[in-house]
């Protein structure tokens, strides 16, 4: 009996990865996903000068991490409240006043869940457009599943306000079951693929100034160096002024050595995030986390760096 129980548990644990692997192999999803990406890009570019402001807000630059997870959590909390109140309203033997109150507050919680779900979808698809291959396919299915659940919640809310409470309760329960599946896919994107987390890599902790390369080696682009086993990129940001940053973009670990410096901005080579050369602060997403910046200076024609990170406001590289 124990062995059979363990076998069932093992099969259950294997089900999720198998589903993810199966979705990741569906290459036919690429065509519609890239069409959706092009549509999103067209819409954002049509905003003109407001584009960066809008996309930065949706990516969570102002928050320091993506906005999608907090909105998804708000959605889940409101839905959990709705389901609990629905259960309370259908329990036998409850006073009529309690049933009415539970139904009324469940409807309000569901309305909040629908609004939060719409916001979660908008921020989620803004982040999703910068994913690739298996992650893009899983993300697309994740979004479609949650979109279907949101449609059920919206219909449930409408039915409740039309007096069809029982039908509304059933639709919410069905949508909640679908949401649980979608949440698993979203969790896999975050915890297995690292979507939405800071992926800038290991930080340099060395406090002593360390010479890394001659200033003459800088050619206008970031140059990769290594100090105590930690990769960095060094670049000249102004005449006689140098800066040092983390090796990888916080967004999806793009190698910043393949990026470039443009008018005081360090540009990610993969998705075009802009970071302020003076501080590493995000100027344009999709990265929401800043690029790690370290102290750098010129001494007798050599570039020296040390691991004390710059504060958010930043200090300019010293020239000596």
mmCIF file of C-alpha atoms in Angstrom:
data_model
loop_
_atom_site.group_PDB
_atom_site.id
_atom_site.type_symbol
_atom_site.label_atom_id
_atom_site.label_comp_id
_atom_site.label_asym_id
_atom_site.label_seq_id
_atom_site.Cartn_x
_atom_site.Cartn_y
_atom_site.Cartn_z
ATOM 1 C CA UNK A 1 0.000 0.000 0.000
ATOM 2 C CA UNK A 2 2.808 2.410 0.874
ATOM 3 C CA UNK A 3 4.667 1.648 -2.331
ATOM 4 C CA UNK A 4 1.551 2.221 -4.432
ATOM 5 C CA UNK A 5 0.973 5.557 -2.663
ATOM 6 C CA UNK A 6 4.515 6.628 -3.387
ATOM 7 C CA UNK A 7 4.139 5.604 -6.995
ATOM 8 C CA UNK A 8 0.983 7.685 -7.354
ATOM 9 C CA UNK A 9 2.699 10.662 -5.744
ATOM 10 C CA UNK A 10 5.637 10.286 -8.080
ATOM 11 C CA UNK A 11 3.373 10.175 -11.115
ATOM 12 C CA UNK A 12 1.579 13.292 -9.895
ATOM 13 C CA UNK A 13 4.887 15.148 -9.487
ATOM 14 C CA UNK A 14 5.889 14.145 -13.000
ATOM 15 C CA UNK A 15 2.631 15.345 -14.548
ATOM 16 C CA UNK A 16 3.467 19.071 -14.350
ATOM 17 C CA UNK A 17 6.893 18.822 -16.007
ATOM 18 C CA UNK A 18 5.431 16.600 -18.711
ATOM 19 C CA UNK A 19 2.729 19.148 -19.471
ATOM 20 C CA UNK A 20 5.304 21.947 -19.586
ATOM 21 C CA UNK A 21 7.550 19.917 -21.868
ATOM 22 C CA UNK A 22 4.632 19.102 -24.170
ATOM 23 C CA UNK A 23 3.643 22.766 -24.448
ATOM 24 C CA UNK A 24 7.248 23.816 -25.017
ATOM 25 C CA UNK A 25 7.474 21.508 -28.038
ATOM 26 C CA UNK A 26 4.494 23.049 -29.833
ATOM 27 C CA UNK A 27 6.382 25.044 -32.444
ATOM 28 C CA UNK A 28 3.137 25.825 -34.292
ATOM 29 C CA UNK A 29 2.438 28.337 -31.513
ATOM 30 C CA UNK A 30 5.325 30.503 -32.722
ATOM 31 C CA UNK A 31 3.513 31.996 -35.699
ATOM 32 C CA UNK A 32 0.507 33.356 -33.747
ATOM 33 C CA UNK A 33 2.730 34.419 -30.861
ATOM 34 C CA UNK A 34 4.991 36.533 -33.070
ATOM 35 C CA UNK A 35 1.988 38.041 -34.786
ATOM 36 C CA UNK A 36 0.682 39.039 -31.373
ATOM 37 C CA UNK A 37 4.094 40.488 -30.500
ATOM 38 C CA UNK A 38 4.091 42.556 -33.695
ATOM 39 C CA UNK A 39 0.612 43.823 -32.879
ATOM 40 C CA UNK A 40 1.752 44.825 -29.404
ATOM 41 C CA UNK A 41 4.832 46.572 -30.768
ATOM 42 C CA UNK A 42 2.712 48.456 -33.284
ATOM 43 C CA UNK A 43 0.345 49.582 -30.535
ATOM 44 C CA UNK A 44 3.103 50.756 -28.216
ATOM 45 C CA UNK A 45 5.048 52.492 -30.987
ATOM 46 C CA UNK A 46 1.873 54.300 -32.025
ATOM 47 C CA UNK A 47 1.998 56.084 -28.658
ATOM 48 C CA UNK A 48 4.976 58.113 -29.876
ATOM 49 C CA UNK A 49 6.752 59.972 -27.108
ATOM 50 C CA UNK A 50 4.556 58.358 -24.440
ATOM 51 C CA UNK A 51 5.731 54.860 -25.366
ATOM 52 C CA UNK A 52 8.579 54.610 -22.875
ATOM 53 C CA UNK A 53 6.496 56.082 -20.068
ATOM 54 C CA UNK A 54 3.685 53.609 -20.631
ATOM 55 C CA UNK A 55 5.834 50.509 -21.129
ATOM 56 C CA UNK A 56 8.082 51.404 -18.182
ATOM 57 C CA UNK A 57 4.980 51.637 -15.991
ATOM 58 C CA UNK A 58 3.708 48.275 -17.246
ATOM 59 C CA UNK A 59 7.109 46.588 -16.876
ATOM 60 C CA UNK A 60 7.424 47.866 -13.290
ATOM 61 C CA UNK A 61 10.480 50.095 -13.675
ATOM 62 C CA UNK A 62 8.961 52.434 -11.054
ATOM 63 C CA UNK A 63 8.581 49.489 -8.659
ATOM 64 C CA UNK A 64 11.954 47.840 -9.199
ATOM 65 C CA UNK A 65 10.416 44.531 -10.282
ATOM 66 C CA UNK A 66 7.594 43.435 -12.605
ATOM 67 C CA UNK A 67 4.055 44.607 -11.792
ATOM 68 C CA UNK A 68 2.467 41.419 -13.105
ATOM 69 C CA UNK A 69 3.112 39.212 -10.028
ATOM 70 C CA UNK A 70 1.534 41.636 -7.484
ATOM 71 C CA UNK A 71 -1.518 42.042 -9.706
ATOM 72 C CA UNK A 72 -1.747 38.268 -10.130
ATOM 73 C CA UNK A 73 -1.576 37.904 -6.347
ATOM 74 C CA UNK A 74 -4.342 40.476 -5.922
ATOM 75 C CA UNK A 75 -6.436 38.550 -8.429
ATOM 76 C CA UNK A 76 -5.837 35.277 -6.590
ATOM 77 C CA UNK A 77 -6.699 36.829 -3.230
ATOM 78 C CA UNK A 78 -9.932 38.343 -4.515
ATOM 79 C CA UNK A 79 -10.899 35.067 -6.165
ATOM 80 C CA UNK A 80 -10.154 33.092 -3.018
ATOM 81 C CA UNK A 81 -12.370 35.486 -1.071
ATOM 82 C CA UNK A 82 -15.146 35.063 -3.649
ATOM 83 C CA UNK A 83 -14.992 31.260 -3.503
ATOM 84 C CA UNK A 84 -15.024 31.277 0.309
ATOM 85 C CA UNK A 85 -18.017 33.617 0.443
ATOM 86 C CA UNK A 86 -19.812 31.540 -2.185
ATOM 87 C CA UNK A 87 -19.276 28.446 -0.060
ATOM 88 C CA UNK A 88 -20.640 30.286 2.957
ATOM 89 C CA UNK A 89 -23.731 31.404 1.031
ATOM 90 C CA UNK A 90 -24.700 27.863 0.016
ATOM 91 C CA UNK A 91 -24.199 26.205 3.394
ATOM 92 C CA UNK A 92 -27.502 24.828 4.667
ATOM 93 C CA UNK A 93 -29.121 26.361 7.727
ATOM 94 C CA UNK A 94 -27.550 29.811 7.346
ATOM 95 C CA UNK A 95 -29.743 32.805 8.202
ATOM 96 C CA UNK A 96 -31.124 34.632 5.183
ATOM 97 C CA UNK A 97 -29.321 37.842 6.139
ATOM 98 C CA UNK A 98 -25.958 36.062 6.218
ATOM 99 C CA UNK A 99 -26.626 34.485 2.836
ATOM 100 C CA UNK A 100 -27.487 37.871 1.330
ATOM 101 C CA UNK A 101 -24.422 39.518 2.846
ATOM 102 C CA UNK A 102 -22.134 36.705 1.674
ATOM 103 C CA UNK A 103 -23.552 36.914 -1.861
ATOM 104 C CA UNK A 104 -23.207 40.696 -1.972
ATOM 105 C CA UNK A 105 -19.606 40.739 -0.782
ATOM 106 C CA UNK A 106 -18.737 37.795 -3.047
ATOM 107 C CA UNK A 107 -19.976 39.826 -6.018
ATOM 108 C CA UNK A 108 -17.846 42.792 -4.970
ATOM 109 C CA UNK A 109 -14.767 40.623 -4.478
ATOM 110 C CA UNK A 110 -15.337 39.058 -7.880
ATOM 111 C CA UNK A 111 -15.569 42.489 -9.481
ATOM 112 C CA UNK A 112 -12.198 43.378 -7.958
ATOM 113 C CA UNK A 113 -10.793 40.083 -9.231
ATOM 114 C CA UNK A 114 -11.943 40.832 -12.790
ATOM 115 C CA UNK A 115 -10.360 44.296 -12.731
ATOM 116 C CA UNK A 116 -7.114 42.950 -11.255
ATOM 117 C CA UNK A 117 -7.093 40.139 -13.810
ATOM 118 C CA UNK A 118 -7.362 42.625 -16.679
ATOM 119 C CA UNK A 119 -4.451 44.612 -15.242
ATOM 120 C CA UNK A 120 -2.507 41.398 -14.728
ATOM 121 C CA UNK A 121 -3.134 40.413 -18.353
ATOM 122 C CA UNK A 122 -1.959 43.775 -19.711
ATOM 123 C CA UNK A 123 1.245 43.784 -17.661
ATOM 124 C CA UNK A 124 1.818 40.087 -18.289
ATOM 125 C CA UNK A 125 1.581 40.314 -22.072
ATOM 126 C CA UNK A 126 3.907 43.343 -22.005
ATOM 127 C CA UNK A 127 6.527 41.220 -20.235
ATOM 128 C CA UNK A 128 5.771 38.116 -22.318
ATOM 129 C CA UNK A 129 6.608 39.765 -25.663
ATOM 130 C CA UNK A 130 10.315 39.626 -24.781
ATOM 131 C CA UNK A 131 10.416 35.849 -24.158
ATOM 132 C CA UNK A 132 11.614 33.198 -26.606
ATOM 133 C CA UNK A 133 11.057 29.617 -27.747
ATOM 134 C CA UNK A 134 9.739 27.256 -25.011
ATOM 135 C CA UNK A 135 9.139 30.075 -22.523
ATOM 136 C CA UNK A 136 7.203 32.033 -25.137
ATOM 137 C CA UNK A 137 4.982 29.027 -25.899
ATOM 138 C CA UNK A 138 4.295 28.278 -22.241
ATOM 139 C CA UNK A 139 3.619 31.968 -21.623
ATOM 140 C CA UNK A 140 1.154 32.128 -24.491
ATOM 141 C CA UNK A 141 -0.799 29.142 -23.165
ATOM 142 C CA UNK A 142 -0.638 30.617 -19.658
ATOM 143 C CA UNK A 143 -2.183 33.833 -20.943
ATOM 144 C CA UNK A 144 -4.891 32.086 -22.969
ATOM 145 C CA UNK A 145 -5.872 29.894 -20.019
ATOM 146 C CA UNK A 146 -6.172 32.895 -17.725
ATOM 147 C CA UNK A 147 -8.067 34.821 -20.407
ATOM 148 C CA UNK A 148 -10.628 32.005 -20.577
ATOM 149 C CA UNK A 149 -10.939 32.034 -16.780
ATOM 150 C CA UNK A 150 -11.382 35.819 -16.754
ATOM 151 C CA UNK A 151 -14.190 35.516 -19.312
ATOM 152 C CA UNK A 152 -15.957 33.093 -16.965
ATOM 153 C CA UNK A 153 -15.490 35.485 -14.031
ATOM 154 C CA UNK A 154 -16.922 38.376 -16.038
ATOM 155 C CA UNK A 155 -19.939 36.280 -17.031
ATOM 156 C CA UNK A 156 -20.327 35.169 -13.419
ATOM 157 C CA UNK A 157 -20.312 38.769 -12.228
ATOM 158 C CA UNK A 158 -22.951 39.665 -14.813
ATOM 159 C CA UNK A 159 -25.131 36.695 -13.842
ATOM 160 C CA UNK A 160 -24.947 37.607 -10.169
ATOM 161 C CA UNK A 161 -26.124 41.142 -10.904
ATOM 162 C CA UNK A 162 -28.965 39.702 -12.964
ATOM 163 C CA UNK A 163 -30.081 37.597 -10.010
ATOM 164 C CA UNK A 164 -28.688 34.277 -11.278
ATOM 165 C CA UNK A 165 -26.512 33.632 -8.216
ATOM 166 C CA UNK A 166 -26.321 29.846 -8.484
ATOM 167 C CA UNK A 167 -25.121 30.017 -12.056
ATOM 168 C CA UNK A 168 -22.629 32.707 -11.081
ATOM 169 C CA UNK A 169 -21.261 30.504 -8.316
ATOM 170 C CA UNK A 170 -20.793 27.578 -10.715
ATOM 171 C CA UNK A 171 -19.013 29.750 -13.290
ATOM 172 C CA UNK A 172 -16.682 31.181 -10.650
ATOM 173 C CA UNK A 173 -15.809 27.688 -9.387
ATOM 174 C CA UNK A 174 -15.082 26.529 -12.941
ATOM 175 C CA UNK A 175 -12.968 29.602 -13.632
ATOM 176 C CA UNK A 176 -11.074 29.117 -10.382
ATOM 177 C CA UNK A 177 -10.164 25.543 -11.360
ATOM 178 C CA UNK A 178 -8.858 26.831 -14.696
ATOM 179 C CA UNK A 179 -6.912 29.594 -12.922
ATOM 180 C CA UNK A 180 -5.124 27.028 -10.770
ATOM 181 C CA UNK A 181 -3.784 25.355 -13.913
ATOM 182 C CA UNK A 182 -2.750 28.693 -15.371
ATOM 183 C CA UNK A 183 -1.009 29.606 -12.117
ATOM 184 C CA UNK A 184 1.122 26.472 -12.340
ATOM 185 C CA UNK A 185 2.326 27.533 -15.783
ATOM 186 C CA UNK A 186 3.065 31.039 -14.511
ATOM 187 C CA UNK A 187 4.966 29.667 -11.538
ATOM 188 C CA UNK A 188 7.091 27.520 -13.824
ATOM 189 C CA UNK A 189 8.008 30.584 -15.908
ATOM 190 C CA UNK A 190 9.166 32.432 -12.800
ATOM 191 C CA UNK A 191 10.814 29.736 -10.697
ATOM 192 C CA UNK A 192 12.185 27.459 -13.423
ATOM 193 C CA UNK A 193 12.878 29.839 -16.304
ATOM 194 C CA UNK A 194 13.644 32.946 -14.249
ATOM 195 C CA UNK A 195 11.186 35.190 -16.092
ATOM 196 C CA UNK A 196 10.664 38.399 -14.136
ATOM 197 C CA UNK A 197 13.489 37.948 -11.629
ATOM 198 C CA UNK A 198 16.812 39.792 -11.434
ATOM 199 C CA UNK A 199 19.284 37.747 -13.469
ATOM 200 C CA UNK A 200 22.234 40.113 -13.371
ATOM 201 C CA UNK A 201 24.371 37.441 -11.727
ATOM 202 C CA UNK A 202 26.920 37.329 -8.942
ATOM 203 C CA UNK A 203 28.003 40.617 -7.386
ATOM 204 C CA UNK A 204 31.598 41.747 -6.984
ATOM 205 C CA UNK A 205 32.452 42.150 -3.287
ATOM 206 C CA UNK A 206 36.154 43.023 -3.511
ATOM 207 C CA UNK A 207 36.750 46.302 -1.688
ATOM 208 C CA UNK A 208 40.285 46.875 -2.962
ATOM 209 C CA UNK A 209 40.925 48.757 -6.182
ATOM 210 C CA UNK A 210 41.934 46.241 -8.867
ATOM 211 C CA UNK A 211 43.531 47.076 -12.222
ATOM 212 C CA UNK A 212 41.647 45.257 -14.985
ATOM 213 C CA UNK A 213 42.837 46.570 -18.365
ATOM 214 C CA UNK A 214 44.570 49.518 -20.068
ATOM 215 C CA UNK A 215 42.281 52.408 -20.930
ATOM 216 C CA UNK A 216 43.566 52.146 -24.501
ATOM 217 C CA UNK A 217 41.703 48.807 -24.780
ATOM 218 C CA UNK A 218 38.344 50.576 -24.582
ATOM 219 C CA UNK A 219 36.912 51.058 -28.056
ATOM 220 C CA UNK A 220 33.584 52.712 -27.329
ATOM 221 C CA UNK A 221 31.850 49.452 -26.416
ATOM 222 C CA UNK A 222 31.576 47.593 -23.110
ATOM 223 C CA UNK A 223 34.523 45.249 -22.582
ATOM 224 C CA UNK A 224 34.239 42.154 -20.399
ATOM 225 C CA UNK A 225 36.751 41.697 -17.581
ATOM 226 C CA UNK A 226 36.893 39.344 -14.638
ATOM 227 C CA UNK A 227 37.768 40.128 -11.029
ATOM 228 C CA UNK A 228 37.920 37.383 -8.388
ATOM 229 C CA UNK A 229 35.926 35.103 -10.675
ATOM 230 C CA UNK A 230 33.129 37.637 -11.180
ATOM 231 C CA UNK A 231 32.459 38.964 -14.671
ATOM 232 C CA UNK A 232 32.072 42.715 -15.243
ATOM 233 C CA UNK A 233 31.863 45.026 -18.217
ATOM 234 C CA UNK A 234 33.888 48.231 -18.373
ATOM 235 C CA UNK A 235 33.210 51.074 -20.771
ATOM 236 C CA UNK A 236 34.159 54.674 -21.391
ATOM 237 C CA UNK A 237 31.078 56.810 -20.860
ATOM 238 C CA UNK A 238 32.711 60.217 -21.424
ATOM 239 C CA UNK A 239 36.196 61.410 -22.372
ATOM 240 C CA UNK A 240 38.457 60.575 -19.436
ATOM 241 C CA UNK A 241 35.631 58.834 -17.569
ATOM 242 C CA UNK A 242 34.919 55.105 -17.175
ATOM 243 C CA UNK A 243 32.183 53.002 -15.610
ATOM 244 C CA UNK A 244 31.891 49.359 -14.578
ATOM 245 C CA UNK A 245 28.708 47.296 -14.558
ATOM 246 C CA UNK A 246 27.485 43.775 -13.989
ATOM 247 C CA UNK A 247 28.142 41.295 -16.777
ATOM 248 C CA UNK A 248 24.507 40.390 -17.423
ATOM 249 C CA UNK A 249 21.309 42.348 -18.035
ATOM 250 C CA UNK A 250 18.917 41.879 -15.084
ATOM 251 C CA UNK A 251 16.058 41.101 -17.485
ATOM 252 C CA UNK A 252 17.040 37.805 -19.143
ATOM 253 C CA UNK A 253 20.814 37.681 -18.537
ATOM 254 C CA UNK A 254 21.846 39.125 -21.892
ATOM 255 C CA UNK A 255 25.660 39.571 -22.091
ATOM 256 C CA UNK A 256 26.188 43.297 -21.694
ATOM 257 C CA UNK A 257 29.574 43.001 -23.409
ATOM 258 C CA UNK A 258 27.543 42.708 -26.631
ATOM 259 C CA UNK A 259 25.705 45.940 -25.835
ATOM 260 C CA UNK A 260 26.768 49.512 -26.474
ATOM 261 C CA UNK A 261 26.898 53.003 -24.983
ATOM 262 C CA UNK A 262 24.634 55.631 -26.509
ATOM 263 C CA UNK A 263 24.404 59.201 -25.206
ATOM 264 C CA UNK A 264 25.065 58.313 -21.600
ATOM 265 C CA UNK A 265 22.979 55.122 -21.743
ATOM 266 C CA UNK A 266 24.173 51.526 -21.616
ATOM 267 C CA UNK A 267 21.945 49.524 -23.972
ATOM 268 C CA UNK A 268 21.085 45.829 -23.613
ATOM 269 C CA UNK A 269 21.823 43.927 -26.853
ATOM 270 C CA UNK A 270 18.798 41.618 -26.697
ATOM 271 C CA UNK A 271 15.714 43.622 -25.788
ATOM 272 C CA UNK A 272 16.935 47.210 -25.785
ATOM 273 C CA UNK A 273 16.733 48.086 -22.103
ATOM 274 C CA UNK A 274 18.431 51.405 -21.340
ATOM 275 C CA UNK A 275 20.502 51.922 -18.181
ATOM 276 C CA UNK A 276 21.934 55.239 -17.008
ATOM 277 C CA UNK A 277 25.714 55.176 -17.313
ATOM 278 C CA UNK A 278 26.049 57.254 -14.121
ATOM 279 C CA UNK A 279 24.045 54.929 -11.894
ATOM 280 C CA UNK A 280 22.804 51.794 -13.672
ATOM 281 C CA UNK A 281 19.240 53.014 -13.141
ATOM 282 C CA UNK A 282 16.673 51.733 -15.657
ATOM 283 C CA UNK A 283 15.693 54.374 -18.200
ATOM 284 C CA UNK A 284 13.664 52.055 -20.427
ATOM 285 C CA UNK A 285 12.409 48.503 -19.906
ATOM 286 C CA UNK A 286 11.754 45.652 -20.255
ATOM 287 C CA UNK A 287 14.247 45.345 -17.405
ATOM 288 C CA UNK A 288 12.669 46.467 -14.148
ATOM 289 C CA UNK A 289 15.759 45.994 -11.959
ATOM 290 C CA UNK A 290 18.789 48.305 -12.299
ATOM 291 C CA UNK A 291 22.071 47.161 -13.790
ATOM 292 C CA UNK A 292 24.632 46.614 -10.985
ATOM 293 C CA UNK A 293 27.216 49.406 -11.089
ATOM 294 C CA UNK A 294 30.635 49.435 -9.452
ATOM 295 C CA UNK A 295 33.190 52.096 -8.740
ATOM 296 C CA UNK A 296 35.693 52.623 -11.540
ATOM 297 C CA UNK A 297 38.550 55.049 -12.113
ATOM 298 C CA UNK A 298 41.550 55.741 -14.351
ATOM 299 C CA UNK A 299 45.006 55.580 -12.778
ATOM 300 C CA UNK A 300 48.112 56.019 -14.926
ATOM 301 C CA UNK A 301 46.306 54.813 -18.020
ATOM 302 C CA UNK A 302 44.832 51.738 -16.328
ATOM 303 C CA UNK A 303 41.191 51.090 -15.511
ATOM 304 C CA UNK A 304 40.684 50.107 -11.887
ATOM 305 C CA UNK A 305 37.478 48.820 -10.311
ATOM 306 C CA UNK A 306 36.312 47.736 -6.913
ATOM 307 C CA UNK A 307 33.242 45.952 -5.645
ATOM 308 C CA UNK A 308 31.523 48.642 -3.632
ATOM 309 C CA UNK A 309 28.323 49.226 -5.568
ATOM 310 C CA UNK A 310 27.189 52.712 -6.367
ATOM 311 C CA UNK A 311 24.081 54.109 -4.669
ATOM 312 C CA UNK A 312 20.971 54.619 -6.791
ATOM 313 C CA UNK A 313 21.862 58.260 -7.485
ATOM 314 C CA UNK A 314 25.294 57.165 -8.669
ATOM 315 C CA UNK A 315 28.690 58.805 -8.639
ATOM 316 C CA UNK A 316 30.675 59.542 -11.732
ATOM 317 C CA UNK A 317 33.833 57.569 -12.370
ATOM 318 C CA UNK A 318 36.894 59.266 -11.007
ATOM 319 C CA UNK A 319 39.604 60.494 -13.368
ATOM 320 C CA UNK A 320 43.103 60.761 -12.041
#
